[in-house]
Short mmCIF file of C-alpha atoms and ligand atoms in Angstrom, two decimals:
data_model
loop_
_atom_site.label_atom_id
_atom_site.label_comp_id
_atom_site.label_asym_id
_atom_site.label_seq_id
_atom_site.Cartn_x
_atom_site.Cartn_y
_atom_site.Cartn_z
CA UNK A 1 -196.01 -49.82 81.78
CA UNK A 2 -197.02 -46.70 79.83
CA UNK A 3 -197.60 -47.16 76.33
CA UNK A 4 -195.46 -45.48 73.22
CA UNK A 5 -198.07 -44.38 71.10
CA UNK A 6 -197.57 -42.87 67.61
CA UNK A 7 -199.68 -39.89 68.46
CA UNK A 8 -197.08 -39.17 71.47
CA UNK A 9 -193.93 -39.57 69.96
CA UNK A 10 -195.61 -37.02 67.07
CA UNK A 11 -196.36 -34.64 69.56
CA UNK A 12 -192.65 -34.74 71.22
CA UNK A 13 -191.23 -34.40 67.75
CA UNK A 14 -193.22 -31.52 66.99
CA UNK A 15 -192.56 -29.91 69.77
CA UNK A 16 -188.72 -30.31 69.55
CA UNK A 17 -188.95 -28.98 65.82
CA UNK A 18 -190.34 -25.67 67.19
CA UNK A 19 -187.66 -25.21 69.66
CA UNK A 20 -185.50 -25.71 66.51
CA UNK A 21 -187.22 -22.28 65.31
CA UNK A 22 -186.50 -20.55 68.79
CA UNK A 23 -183.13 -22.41 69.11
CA UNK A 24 -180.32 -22.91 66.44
CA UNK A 25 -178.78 -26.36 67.01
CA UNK A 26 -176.57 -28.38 64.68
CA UNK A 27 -176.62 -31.13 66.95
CA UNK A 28 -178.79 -32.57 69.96
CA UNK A 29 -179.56 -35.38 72.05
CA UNK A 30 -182.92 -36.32 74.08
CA UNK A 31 -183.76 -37.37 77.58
CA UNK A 32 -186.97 -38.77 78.98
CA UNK A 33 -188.64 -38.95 82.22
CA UNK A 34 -190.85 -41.66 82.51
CA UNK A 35 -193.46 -42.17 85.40
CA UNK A 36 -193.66 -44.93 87.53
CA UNK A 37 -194.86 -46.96 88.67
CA UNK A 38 -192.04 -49.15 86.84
CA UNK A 39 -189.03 -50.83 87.82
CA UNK A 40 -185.29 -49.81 86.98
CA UNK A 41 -184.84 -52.33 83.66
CA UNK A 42 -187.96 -51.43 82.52
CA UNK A 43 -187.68 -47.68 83.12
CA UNK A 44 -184.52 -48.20 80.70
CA UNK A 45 -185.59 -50.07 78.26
CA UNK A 46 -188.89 -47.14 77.90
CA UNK A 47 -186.32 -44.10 77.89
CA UNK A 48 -184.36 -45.53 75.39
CA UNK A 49 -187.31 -46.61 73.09
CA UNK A 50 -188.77 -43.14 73.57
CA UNK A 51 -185.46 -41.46 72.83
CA UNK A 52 -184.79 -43.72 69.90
CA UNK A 53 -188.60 -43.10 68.14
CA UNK A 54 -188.87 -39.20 68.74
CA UNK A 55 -185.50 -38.84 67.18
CA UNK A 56 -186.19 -40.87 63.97
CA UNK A 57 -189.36 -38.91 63.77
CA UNK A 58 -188.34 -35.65 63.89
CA UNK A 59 -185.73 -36.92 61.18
CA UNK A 60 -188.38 -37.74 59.15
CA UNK A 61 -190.30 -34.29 59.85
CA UNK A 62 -186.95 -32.93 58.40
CA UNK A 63 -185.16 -30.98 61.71
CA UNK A 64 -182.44 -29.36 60.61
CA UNK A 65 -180.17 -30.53 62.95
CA UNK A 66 -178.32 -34.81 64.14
CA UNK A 67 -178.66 -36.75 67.58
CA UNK A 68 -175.73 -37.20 68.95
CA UNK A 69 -174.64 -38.18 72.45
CA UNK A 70 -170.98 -36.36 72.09
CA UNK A 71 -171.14 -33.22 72.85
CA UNK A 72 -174.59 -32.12 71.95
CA UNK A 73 -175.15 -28.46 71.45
CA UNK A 74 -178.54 -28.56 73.54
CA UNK A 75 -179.94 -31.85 75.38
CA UNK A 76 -183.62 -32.25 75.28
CA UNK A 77 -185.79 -33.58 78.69
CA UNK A 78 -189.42 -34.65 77.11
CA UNK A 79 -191.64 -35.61 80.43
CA UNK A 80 -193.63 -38.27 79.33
CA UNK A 81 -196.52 -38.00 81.63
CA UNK A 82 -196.92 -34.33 81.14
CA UNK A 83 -195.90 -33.93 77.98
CA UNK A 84 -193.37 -31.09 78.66
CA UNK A 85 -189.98 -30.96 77.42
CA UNK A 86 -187.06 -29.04 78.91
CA UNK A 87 -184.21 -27.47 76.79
CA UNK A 88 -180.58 -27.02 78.29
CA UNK A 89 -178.33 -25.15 75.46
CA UNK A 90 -174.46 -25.00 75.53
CA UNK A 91 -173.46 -21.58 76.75
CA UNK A 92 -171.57 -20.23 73.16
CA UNK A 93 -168.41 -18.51 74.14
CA UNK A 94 -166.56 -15.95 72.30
CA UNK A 95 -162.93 -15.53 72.64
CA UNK A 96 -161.08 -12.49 72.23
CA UNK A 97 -158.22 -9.89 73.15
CA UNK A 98 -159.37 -6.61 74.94
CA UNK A 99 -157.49 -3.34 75.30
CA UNK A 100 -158.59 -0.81 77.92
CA UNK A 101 -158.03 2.75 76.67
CA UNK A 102 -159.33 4.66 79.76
CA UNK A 103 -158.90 4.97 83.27
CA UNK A 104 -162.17 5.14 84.30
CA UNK A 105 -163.95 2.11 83.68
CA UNK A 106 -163.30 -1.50 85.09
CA UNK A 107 -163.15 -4.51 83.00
CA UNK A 108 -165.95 -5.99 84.60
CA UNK A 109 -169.38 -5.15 85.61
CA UNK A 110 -169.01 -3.59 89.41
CA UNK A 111 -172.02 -3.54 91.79
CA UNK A 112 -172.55 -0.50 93.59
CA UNK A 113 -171.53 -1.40 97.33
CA UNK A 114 -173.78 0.27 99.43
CA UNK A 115 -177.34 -1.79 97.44
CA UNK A 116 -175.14 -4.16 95.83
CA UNK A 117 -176.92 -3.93 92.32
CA UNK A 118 -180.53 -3.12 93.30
CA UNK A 119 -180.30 0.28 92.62
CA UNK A 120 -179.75 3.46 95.49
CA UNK A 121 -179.69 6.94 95.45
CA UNK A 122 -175.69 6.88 95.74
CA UNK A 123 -175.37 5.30 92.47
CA UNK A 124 -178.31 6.51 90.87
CA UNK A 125 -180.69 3.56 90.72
CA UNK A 126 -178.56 1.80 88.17
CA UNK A 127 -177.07 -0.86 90.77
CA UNK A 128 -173.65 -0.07 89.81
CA UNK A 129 -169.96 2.02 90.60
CA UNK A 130 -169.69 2.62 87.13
CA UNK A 131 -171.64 3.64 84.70
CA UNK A 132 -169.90 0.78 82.26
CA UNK A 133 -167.15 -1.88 81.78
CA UNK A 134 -165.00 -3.05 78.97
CA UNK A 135 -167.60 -6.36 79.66
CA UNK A 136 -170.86 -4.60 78.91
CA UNK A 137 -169.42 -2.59 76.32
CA UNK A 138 -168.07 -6.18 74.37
CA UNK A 139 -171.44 -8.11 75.34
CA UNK A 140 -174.03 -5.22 74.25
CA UNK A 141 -173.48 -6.34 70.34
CA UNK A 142 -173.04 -10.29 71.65
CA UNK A 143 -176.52 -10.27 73.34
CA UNK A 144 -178.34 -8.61 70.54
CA UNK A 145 -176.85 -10.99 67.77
CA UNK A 146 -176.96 -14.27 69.58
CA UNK A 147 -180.58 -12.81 71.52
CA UNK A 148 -178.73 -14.57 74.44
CA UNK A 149 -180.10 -14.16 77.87
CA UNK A 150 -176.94 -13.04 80.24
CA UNK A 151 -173.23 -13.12 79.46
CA UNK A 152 -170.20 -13.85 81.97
CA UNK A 153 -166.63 -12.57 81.10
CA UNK A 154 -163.65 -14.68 82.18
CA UNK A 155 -160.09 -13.46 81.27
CA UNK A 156 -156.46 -13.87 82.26
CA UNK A 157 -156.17 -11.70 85.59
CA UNK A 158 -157.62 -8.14 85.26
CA UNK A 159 -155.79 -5.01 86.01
CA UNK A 160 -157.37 -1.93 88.32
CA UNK A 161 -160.12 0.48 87.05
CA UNK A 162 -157.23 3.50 86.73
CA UNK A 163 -154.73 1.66 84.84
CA UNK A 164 -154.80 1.06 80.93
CA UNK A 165 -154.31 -2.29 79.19
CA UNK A 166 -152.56 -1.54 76.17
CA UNK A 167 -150.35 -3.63 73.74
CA UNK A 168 -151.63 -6.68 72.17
CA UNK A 169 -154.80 -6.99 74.92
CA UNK A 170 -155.65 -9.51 77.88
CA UNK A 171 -156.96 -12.60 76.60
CA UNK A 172 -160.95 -12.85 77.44
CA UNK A 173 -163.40 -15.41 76.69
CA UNK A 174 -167.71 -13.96 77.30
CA UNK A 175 -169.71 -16.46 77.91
CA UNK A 176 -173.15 -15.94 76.30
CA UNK A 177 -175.66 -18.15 78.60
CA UNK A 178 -179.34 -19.37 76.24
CA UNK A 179 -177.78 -18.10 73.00
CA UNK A 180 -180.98 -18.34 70.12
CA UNK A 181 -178.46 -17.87 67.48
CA UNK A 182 -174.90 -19.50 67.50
CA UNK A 183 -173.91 -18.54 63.74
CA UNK A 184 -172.81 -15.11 64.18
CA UNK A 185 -170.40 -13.02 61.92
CA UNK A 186 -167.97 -11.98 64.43
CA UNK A 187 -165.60 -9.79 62.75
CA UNK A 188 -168.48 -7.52 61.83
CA UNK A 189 -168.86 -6.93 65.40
CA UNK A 190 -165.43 -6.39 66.51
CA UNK A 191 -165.60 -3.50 63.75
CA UNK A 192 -168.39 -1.73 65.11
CA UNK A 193 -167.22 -2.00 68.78
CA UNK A 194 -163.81 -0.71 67.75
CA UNK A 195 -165.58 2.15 65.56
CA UNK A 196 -168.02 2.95 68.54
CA UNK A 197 -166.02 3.02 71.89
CA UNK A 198 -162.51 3.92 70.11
CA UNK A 199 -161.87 6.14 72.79
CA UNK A 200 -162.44 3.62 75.62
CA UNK A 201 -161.69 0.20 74.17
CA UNK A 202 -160.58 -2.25 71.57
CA UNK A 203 -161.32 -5.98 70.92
CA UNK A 204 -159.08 -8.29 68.40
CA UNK A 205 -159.01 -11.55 67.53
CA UNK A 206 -162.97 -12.56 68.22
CA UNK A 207 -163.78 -15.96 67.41
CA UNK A 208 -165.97 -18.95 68.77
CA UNK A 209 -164.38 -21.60 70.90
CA UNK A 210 -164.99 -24.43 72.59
CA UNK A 211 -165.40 -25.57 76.69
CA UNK A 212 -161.96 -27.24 76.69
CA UNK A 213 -160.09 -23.30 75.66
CA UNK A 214 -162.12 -22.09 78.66
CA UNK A 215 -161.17 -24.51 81.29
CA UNK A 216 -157.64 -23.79 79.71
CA UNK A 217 -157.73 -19.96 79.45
CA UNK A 218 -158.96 -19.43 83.60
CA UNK A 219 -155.85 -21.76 84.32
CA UNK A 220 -153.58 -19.43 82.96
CA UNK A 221 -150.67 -17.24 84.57
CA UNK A 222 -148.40 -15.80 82.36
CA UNK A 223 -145.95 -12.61 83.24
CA UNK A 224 -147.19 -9.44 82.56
CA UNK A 225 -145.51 -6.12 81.25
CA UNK A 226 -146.10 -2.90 83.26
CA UNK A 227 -145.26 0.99 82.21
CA UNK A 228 -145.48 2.68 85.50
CA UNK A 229 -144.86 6.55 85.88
CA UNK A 230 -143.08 7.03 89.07
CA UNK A 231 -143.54 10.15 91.40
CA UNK A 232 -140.79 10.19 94.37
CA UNK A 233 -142.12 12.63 97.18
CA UNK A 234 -138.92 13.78 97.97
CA UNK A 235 -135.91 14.23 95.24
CA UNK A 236 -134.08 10.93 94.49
CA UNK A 237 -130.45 10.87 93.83
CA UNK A 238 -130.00 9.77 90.04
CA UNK A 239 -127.59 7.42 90.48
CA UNK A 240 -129.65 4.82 92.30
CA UNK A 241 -132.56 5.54 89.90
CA UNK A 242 -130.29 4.73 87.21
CA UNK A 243 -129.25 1.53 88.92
CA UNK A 244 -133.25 0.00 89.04
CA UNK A 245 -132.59 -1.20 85.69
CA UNK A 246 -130.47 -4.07 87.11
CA UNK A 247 -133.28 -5.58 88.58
CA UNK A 248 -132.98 -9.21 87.13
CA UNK A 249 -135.15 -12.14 88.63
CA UNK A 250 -135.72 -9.97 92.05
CA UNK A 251 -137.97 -12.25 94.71
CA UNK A 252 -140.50 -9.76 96.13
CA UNK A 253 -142.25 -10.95 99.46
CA UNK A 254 -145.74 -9.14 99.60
CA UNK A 255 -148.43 -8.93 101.97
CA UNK A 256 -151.82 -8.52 101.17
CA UNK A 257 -151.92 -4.58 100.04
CA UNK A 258 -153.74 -2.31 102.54
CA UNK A 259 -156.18 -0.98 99.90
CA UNK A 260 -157.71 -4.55 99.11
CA UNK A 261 -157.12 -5.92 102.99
CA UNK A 262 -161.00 -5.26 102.99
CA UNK A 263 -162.17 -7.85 100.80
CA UNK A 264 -159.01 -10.34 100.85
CA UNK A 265 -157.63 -12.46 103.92
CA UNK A 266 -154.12 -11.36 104.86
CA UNK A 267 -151.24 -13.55 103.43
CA UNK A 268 -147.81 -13.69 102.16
CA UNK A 269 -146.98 -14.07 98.45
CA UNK A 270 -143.63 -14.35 96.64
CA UNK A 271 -143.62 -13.07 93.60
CA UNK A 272 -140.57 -12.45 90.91
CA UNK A 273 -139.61 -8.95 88.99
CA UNK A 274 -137.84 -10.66 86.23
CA UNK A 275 -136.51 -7.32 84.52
CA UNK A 276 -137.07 -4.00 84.84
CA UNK A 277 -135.70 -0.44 82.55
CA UNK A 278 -135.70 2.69 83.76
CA UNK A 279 -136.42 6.06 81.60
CA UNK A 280 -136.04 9.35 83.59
CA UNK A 281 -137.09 12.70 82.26
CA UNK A 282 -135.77 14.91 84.05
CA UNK A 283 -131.96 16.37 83.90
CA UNK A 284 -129.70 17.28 86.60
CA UNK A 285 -128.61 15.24 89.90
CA UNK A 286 -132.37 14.67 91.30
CA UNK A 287 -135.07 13.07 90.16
CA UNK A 288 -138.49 13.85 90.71
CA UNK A 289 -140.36 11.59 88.39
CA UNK A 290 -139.38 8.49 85.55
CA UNK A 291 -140.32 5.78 84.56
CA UNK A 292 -140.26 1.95 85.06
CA UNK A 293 -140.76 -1.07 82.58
CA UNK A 294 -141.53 -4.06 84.72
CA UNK A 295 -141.57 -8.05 83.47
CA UNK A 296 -143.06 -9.82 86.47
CA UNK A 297 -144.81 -12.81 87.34
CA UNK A 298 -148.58 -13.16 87.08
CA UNK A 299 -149.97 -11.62 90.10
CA UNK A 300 -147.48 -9.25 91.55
CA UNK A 301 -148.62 -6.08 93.15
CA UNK A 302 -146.77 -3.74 91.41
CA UNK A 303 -147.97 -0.17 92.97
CA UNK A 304 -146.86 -1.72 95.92
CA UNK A 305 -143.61 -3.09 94.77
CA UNK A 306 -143.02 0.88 94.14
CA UNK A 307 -144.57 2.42 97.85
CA UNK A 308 -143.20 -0.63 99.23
CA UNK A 309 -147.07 -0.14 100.92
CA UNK A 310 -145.40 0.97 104.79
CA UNK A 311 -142.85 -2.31 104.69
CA UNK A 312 -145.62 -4.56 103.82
CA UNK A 313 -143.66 -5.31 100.22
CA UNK A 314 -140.06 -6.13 100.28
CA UNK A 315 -137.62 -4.92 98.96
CA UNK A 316 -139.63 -1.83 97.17
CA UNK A 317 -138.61 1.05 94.51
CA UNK A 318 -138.80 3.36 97.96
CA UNK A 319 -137.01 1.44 99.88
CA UNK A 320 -134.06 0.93 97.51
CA UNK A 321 -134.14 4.85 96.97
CA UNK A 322 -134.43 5.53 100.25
CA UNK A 323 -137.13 8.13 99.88
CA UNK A 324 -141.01 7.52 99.45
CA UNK A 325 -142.40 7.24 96.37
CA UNK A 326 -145.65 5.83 94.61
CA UNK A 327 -146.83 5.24 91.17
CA UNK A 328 -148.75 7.72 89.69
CA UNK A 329 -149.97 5.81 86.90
CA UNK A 330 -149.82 1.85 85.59
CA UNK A 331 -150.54 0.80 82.53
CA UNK A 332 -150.31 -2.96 81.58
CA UNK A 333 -148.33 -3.70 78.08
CA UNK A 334 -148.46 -6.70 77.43
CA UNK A 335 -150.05 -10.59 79.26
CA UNK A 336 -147.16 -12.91 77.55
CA UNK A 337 -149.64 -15.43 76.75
CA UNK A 338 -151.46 -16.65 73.01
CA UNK A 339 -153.91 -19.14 74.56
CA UNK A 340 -154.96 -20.19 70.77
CA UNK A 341 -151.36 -21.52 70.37
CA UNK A 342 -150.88 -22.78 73.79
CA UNK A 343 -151.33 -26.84 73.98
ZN1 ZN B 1 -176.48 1.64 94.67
#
């Protein structure tokens, strides 16, 4: 059986204050690998002596920082044979609301599709279809305050590049993967990004939270609010027009829109316009152009709920007109959800 010296458990300890320095950690717990040969009970009874000895000595070297088993902010591996240790650190994640002010950028980082993020002459050796993304934009201040080493965004559904996301924002949560620095003044940052992109973007309610929000927040599917501008192709009587607005709790049955049948498997969904207003613009008995405010469920389609997409959404805003139309432009207003309140 390999021997606990004094010397070793010094060295482990030492090393584990250092990646204190590199790593702030209120809280930690350690692991050991032990080499054999040994058998099971005794490979126990050494890990848990090791663990026990390193920890009261860097206690007594003065880390800033307690062992704990629940929840530990990073967990240690110290190879006892090599005298390596390994560092695993809780991805920090920031919570947040984002508004998209322009039509031209995505909310998430897109890979270029013809060298899928290497880099081509198409996209102009920067590996992507756009240039940037409400995600990069948030995560540029994130990475250089936590000195973090990748971030992930999750939020409640997304909407497409060309339409806005306006109102109170979509809920988000960036996940900041081998932060250095947890402790960071958030609402500084918000300010900043808000002063710097106001054109493009806007972020609200920042603030850290923990694992269980983010298994809650992906889980989400609240109704959404739409603003869609409506162009009809041919002149609409106004009377139907008028009539939209008595949509109430309509069941759409949609098929898998033609313009994303390329990446998604062909299926029927139900989904439920639960109200719907109707402003028109223009006077006289046609209409050439007004517009719709939609409550729907989470993940109805709606510029196809307007086209009707050639029959593959029933019923549609065409097909109730009787003459074709399509929306022009979409803007989200509001994702009826506060995940901070929800239990
Ligand atoms: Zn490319």
């Amino acid at each position: 059986m390999p021997e606990i010296t004094e010397d070793r458990v010094d060295r482990f300890a030492r090393e584990i204050l250092r990646l204190r320095e590199e790593y702030e950690f209120a809280t930690f717990w350690l692991g050991a690998h032990v080499p054999g040969p040994v058998s099971q009970e005794e490979a126990i009874e050494l890990k848990k002596q090791i663990n026990r000895r390193v920890s009261e000595r860097t206690l007594e070297l003065g880390i800033q920082a307690e062992p704990t088993p629940v929840h530990p902010v990073v967990r240690i591996q110290m190879n006892w044979a090599t005298g390596e240790v390994e560092i695993t650190v809780e991805p920090l994640l920031v919570y947040g609301r984002y508004l998209k002010l322009s039509r031209e950028i995505p909310q998430s980082r897109w890979p270029c599709r013809l060298c899928r993020g290497k880099g081509c002459d198409s996209c102009g050796g920067t590996g992507k279809r756009y240039f940037t993304s409400i995600e990069e934009l948030a995560a540029a201040p994130l990475l250089a305050a936590t000195r973090a080493e990748r971030t992930k965004m999750h939020s409640v559904g997304r909407e497409d590049v060309d339409a806005r996301m306006l109102g109170r924002g979509r809920p988000f949560i960036l996940q900041l993967t081998q932060p250095r620095v947890r402790n960071v003044a958030l609402g500084p940052i918000e300010e900043q990004l808000n002063r710097a992109h106001a054109d493009t973007m806007a972020v609200r309610e920042m603030r850290i939270v923990d694992r269980a929000m983010l298994e809650k927040l992906v889980r989400l599917e609240p109704d959404k609010s739409y603003r869609a501008e409506v162009r009809c192709l041919v002149p609409a009587r106004r009377e139907p027009v008028e009539r939209l607005a008595e949509i109430r709790d309509v069941t759409l049955e949609q098929e898998t829109p033609r313009r994303v049948l390329h990446r998604r498997p062909n299926r029927l969904r139900r989904r439920v316009v639960r109200e719907c207003a109707v402003e028109i613009s223009d006077a006289g008995e046609t209409v050439r152009r007004f517009h719709l405010t939609l409550r729907v469920q989470s993940g109805t389609y709606i510029k196809e709920f307007i086209s009707g997409d050639e029959g593959r959404t029933r019923p549609s805003v065409s097909h109730m007109l009787r003459v074709p139309c399509e929306c022009a432009e979409l803007d989200v207003t509001d994702v009826h959800v506060d995940p901070l309140l929800e239990t």
